[in-house]
Structure formats: C-alpha cells, structure tokens
C-alpha cells in the first residue's frame, strides 16, 4: 500500500528526520531535497527508502551530519573537496558551484570529492551544472558490488556514470545517468524489503551462481552491464572517483545500508566543459540537430525523457511512497 505526498512535504519530512538524528539544518535541507527529487523522478532506489539508513548512520557517527566540506582550488581549473565524512550532497554542490564560478574563463574544470558518502542520483549533480550552460560528466564509486569479469568476489562498486548537456531555453538539459551494474543495488535492497524475488541476470550469489534471491544477491555481487565491457568501465570509474580523489576503493568501503562500521569514505569526480571555449554558438545548434534526428524516428525517445515526465507530474500531483516507509519517516521526524 502506498500513500501520496507532495514533493516539498516529503523533502521537509526527510530534512526534519535527519535534523532529529543529529544533522545540521543546512545539510538536512540539502539531503532532504535530494531524496525528494529522486522520488519525483521515479528513482525510488535513491529516494525516501534511503532516509532510515541515513538517519541511523548519523546517529551512529558513520556519517557526520554537521560536516562542513572543505573546498580548495587546487590548480587553475581544478577544485578539491574534502567531504569530511559528511553527506555527499552538500560536498558535491559546494565543489560544483566553486567550479562553475570560473569555468567560463578556463573552458574546462575538474572537481574531485573525497572522504564522501552515497551520492544518490548522480544525474542530478550533472544536471545542476548543465542548468548553468555547461556540459558535465560525473563519476562515483560505491561499496564493492561488482566482481571483475570472470570472478565472483566484489572489487568494484556499481559505479554510476552520468552526463548532462544544456539545451535550448525551452528544454530541460539532456541527462544520461546509468549504473554499471545491471540495475542499481538499491533495487535489490528494495526487493528484499518487500520480500520479492529479483529477475535473473541481476546478480550472482557468494559462490558465483545466478540467483533470484535478493538476500543471496546482497551477499554476492551484482552483474555488470555488457559483461566484460561493463566490468572494464567499472574499473575506469573506480580509478576516476576513488584513486583520483584519494578515497577508499570499493572493497575498502563500508556499507551504505548499515549503521555499523567506519565511514565509507568513497569519492566522486566531475568534469565540466564550457561550450563557449570550443564550438561557441554552433554548439546549441549541433545539439538540437542531433536530438531532432533521434526523436524524428518513430518509437525513439531521448534518455531521461520518462524521468522528466514523471518529475512534471510529481510536482503537480505528488509522489507515491510505501505507506509503511512514510510512517517510519514521520516517526523519525517527530
């Protein structure tokens, strides 16, 4: 059974629950907004279902709810952010905003965020940059969830890649956001919570056998998209997000789903490209020409189109959240 709630109300409830757990008001607001935004986009695995885990980790000290990110311009076009074992959302926003302040002058900018936590829907971070007229790429590692190709012990995270491209003023940015596992690990956790099996092809158990049992999947590893190619991409993201930021590798990071253990201390990295430094005014025309060729074909739609439709509907009608989860969040907020 699900219950309807306005997006803004859900954001406020999540923020209140985090504040009661021991999070600063500003950090609680940023995280609450991010969780509600994920729900609005139909990304429930990165939405309100994360709130109880986040709150428990704040209470246990696994996440420092009062952390203030340290932002340093480490080179002419580079920003280094220490999340200080706090939530990723405020650290990433601080780093991106610092880079956006100068990228029109430098043409390119890179942001490295270390000692961080779960970054949620990575597409939302790059979309923020694209709304400022900048092309953006984003990478994050996560606790071990994918084995190297041919293996069965997790070494890489599910390691999302996200891309955002600004469009004409009457269009939302084009956003591509994908996990390098067959599905996000959060979907397996949701299946476990509902007591439902998962489809074949999502995961293998600890012995390397295919499984439809979410409990066995969480004890094993997720399967990468595209077999060996997906595993190679996961390795690439691990290097770009963890090694480049001096953070924990996936197999060194603690779980996002338990309050026990040390902070996960993972990393995120972002690359920003200002069109004016490259194609200039021709960029926007080239973007729309390509997109027009895609959508002109019957049955074709742009990546992220469904997300945009869900967001528009959610802002008008609210979102549906499992009633038990909503009751739990209300209890944590009161």
Short mmCIF file of N, CA and C in Angstrom, two decimals, residues 15 34-35 40 53 70 72 82 88 90 116 124 137 152 171 231 235 246 269 280 297 308:
data_model
loop_
_atom_site.label_atom_id
_atom_site.label_comp_id
_atom_site.label_asym_id
_atom_site.label_seq_id
_atom_site.Cartn_x
_atom_site.Cartn_y
_atom_site.Cartn_z
N UNK A 15 14.14 16.10 5.80
CA UNK A 15 15.05 17.04 6.46
C UNK A 15 14.82 17.04 7.97
N UNK A 34 17.31 16.32 -2.02
CA UNK A 34 17.84 15.34 -2.97
C UNK A 34 17.01 14.06 -2.96
N UNK A 35 16.62 13.60 -1.77
CA UNK A 35 15.83 12.37 -1.68
C UNK A 35 14.45 12.57 -2.31
N UNK A 40 10.62 12.13 -7.10
CA UNK A 40 9.87 12.81 -8.17
C UNK A 40 10.26 12.29 -9.54
N UNK A 53 18.23 4.64 6.60
CA UNK A 53 19.65 4.27 6.65
C UNK A 53 20.51 5.50 6.96
N UNK A 70 35.35 21.02 2.97
CA UNK A 70 36.49 21.90 2.73
C UNK A 70 36.72 21.97 1.22
N UNK A 72 38.88 23.57 -1.91
CA UNK A 72 40.15 24.20 -2.25
C UNK A 72 40.30 24.23 -3.77
N UNK A 82 37.04 18.06 0.36
CA UNK A 82 37.06 17.05 1.41
C UNK A 82 35.69 17.06 2.05
N UNK A 88 27.38 13.33 0.93
CA UNK A 88 27.96 13.72 -0.36
C UNK A 88 27.27 14.93 -0.96
N UNK A 90 25.91 17.94 0.00
CA UNK A 90 26.44 19.29 0.19
C UNK A 90 27.88 19.44 -0.29
N UNK A 116 33.81 10.87 1.11
CA UNK A 116 32.42 11.18 0.87
C UNK A 116 31.51 9.99 1.19
N UNK A 124 21.45 14.07 -11.09
CA UNK A 124 21.02 15.36 -10.55
C UNK A 124 22.19 16.32 -10.39
N UNK A 137 30.23 15.74 -16.90
CA UNK A 137 30.35 14.29 -16.67
C UNK A 137 30.56 14.06 -15.19
N UNK A 152 34.00 -13.73 -8.88
CA UNK A 152 32.74 -13.69 -8.15
C UNK A 152 32.87 -12.98 -6.81
N UNK A 171 13.90 23.79 -23.07
CA UNK A 171 14.06 22.37 -22.81
C UNK A 171 14.89 22.15 -21.54
N UNK A 231 32.41 -4.38 -16.82
CA UNK A 231 33.40 -4.53 -15.77
C UNK A 231 34.59 -3.61 -16.01
N UNK A 235 35.96 -0.49 -13.59
CA UNK A 235 37.36 -0.26 -13.23
C UNK A 235 37.76 1.18 -13.52
N UNK A 246 41.80 10.15 -3.80
CA UNK A 246 42.47 9.65 -2.60
C UNK A 246 41.52 9.02 -1.61
N UNK A 269 33.95 12.33 -8.81
CA UNK A 269 34.69 13.29 -9.64
C UNK A 269 33.79 13.79 -10.76
N UNK A 280 31.45 27.24 -29.41
CA UNK A 280 30.78 28.53 -29.30
C UNK A 280 29.31 28.43 -29.65
N UNK A 297 12.55 9.64 -35.39
CA UNK A 297 12.27 8.25 -35.73
C UNK A 297 11.16 7.69 -34.84
N UNK A 308 11.77 13.01 -16.89
CA UNK A 308 11.26 14.37 -16.98
C UNK A 308 9.74 14.40 -16.90
#
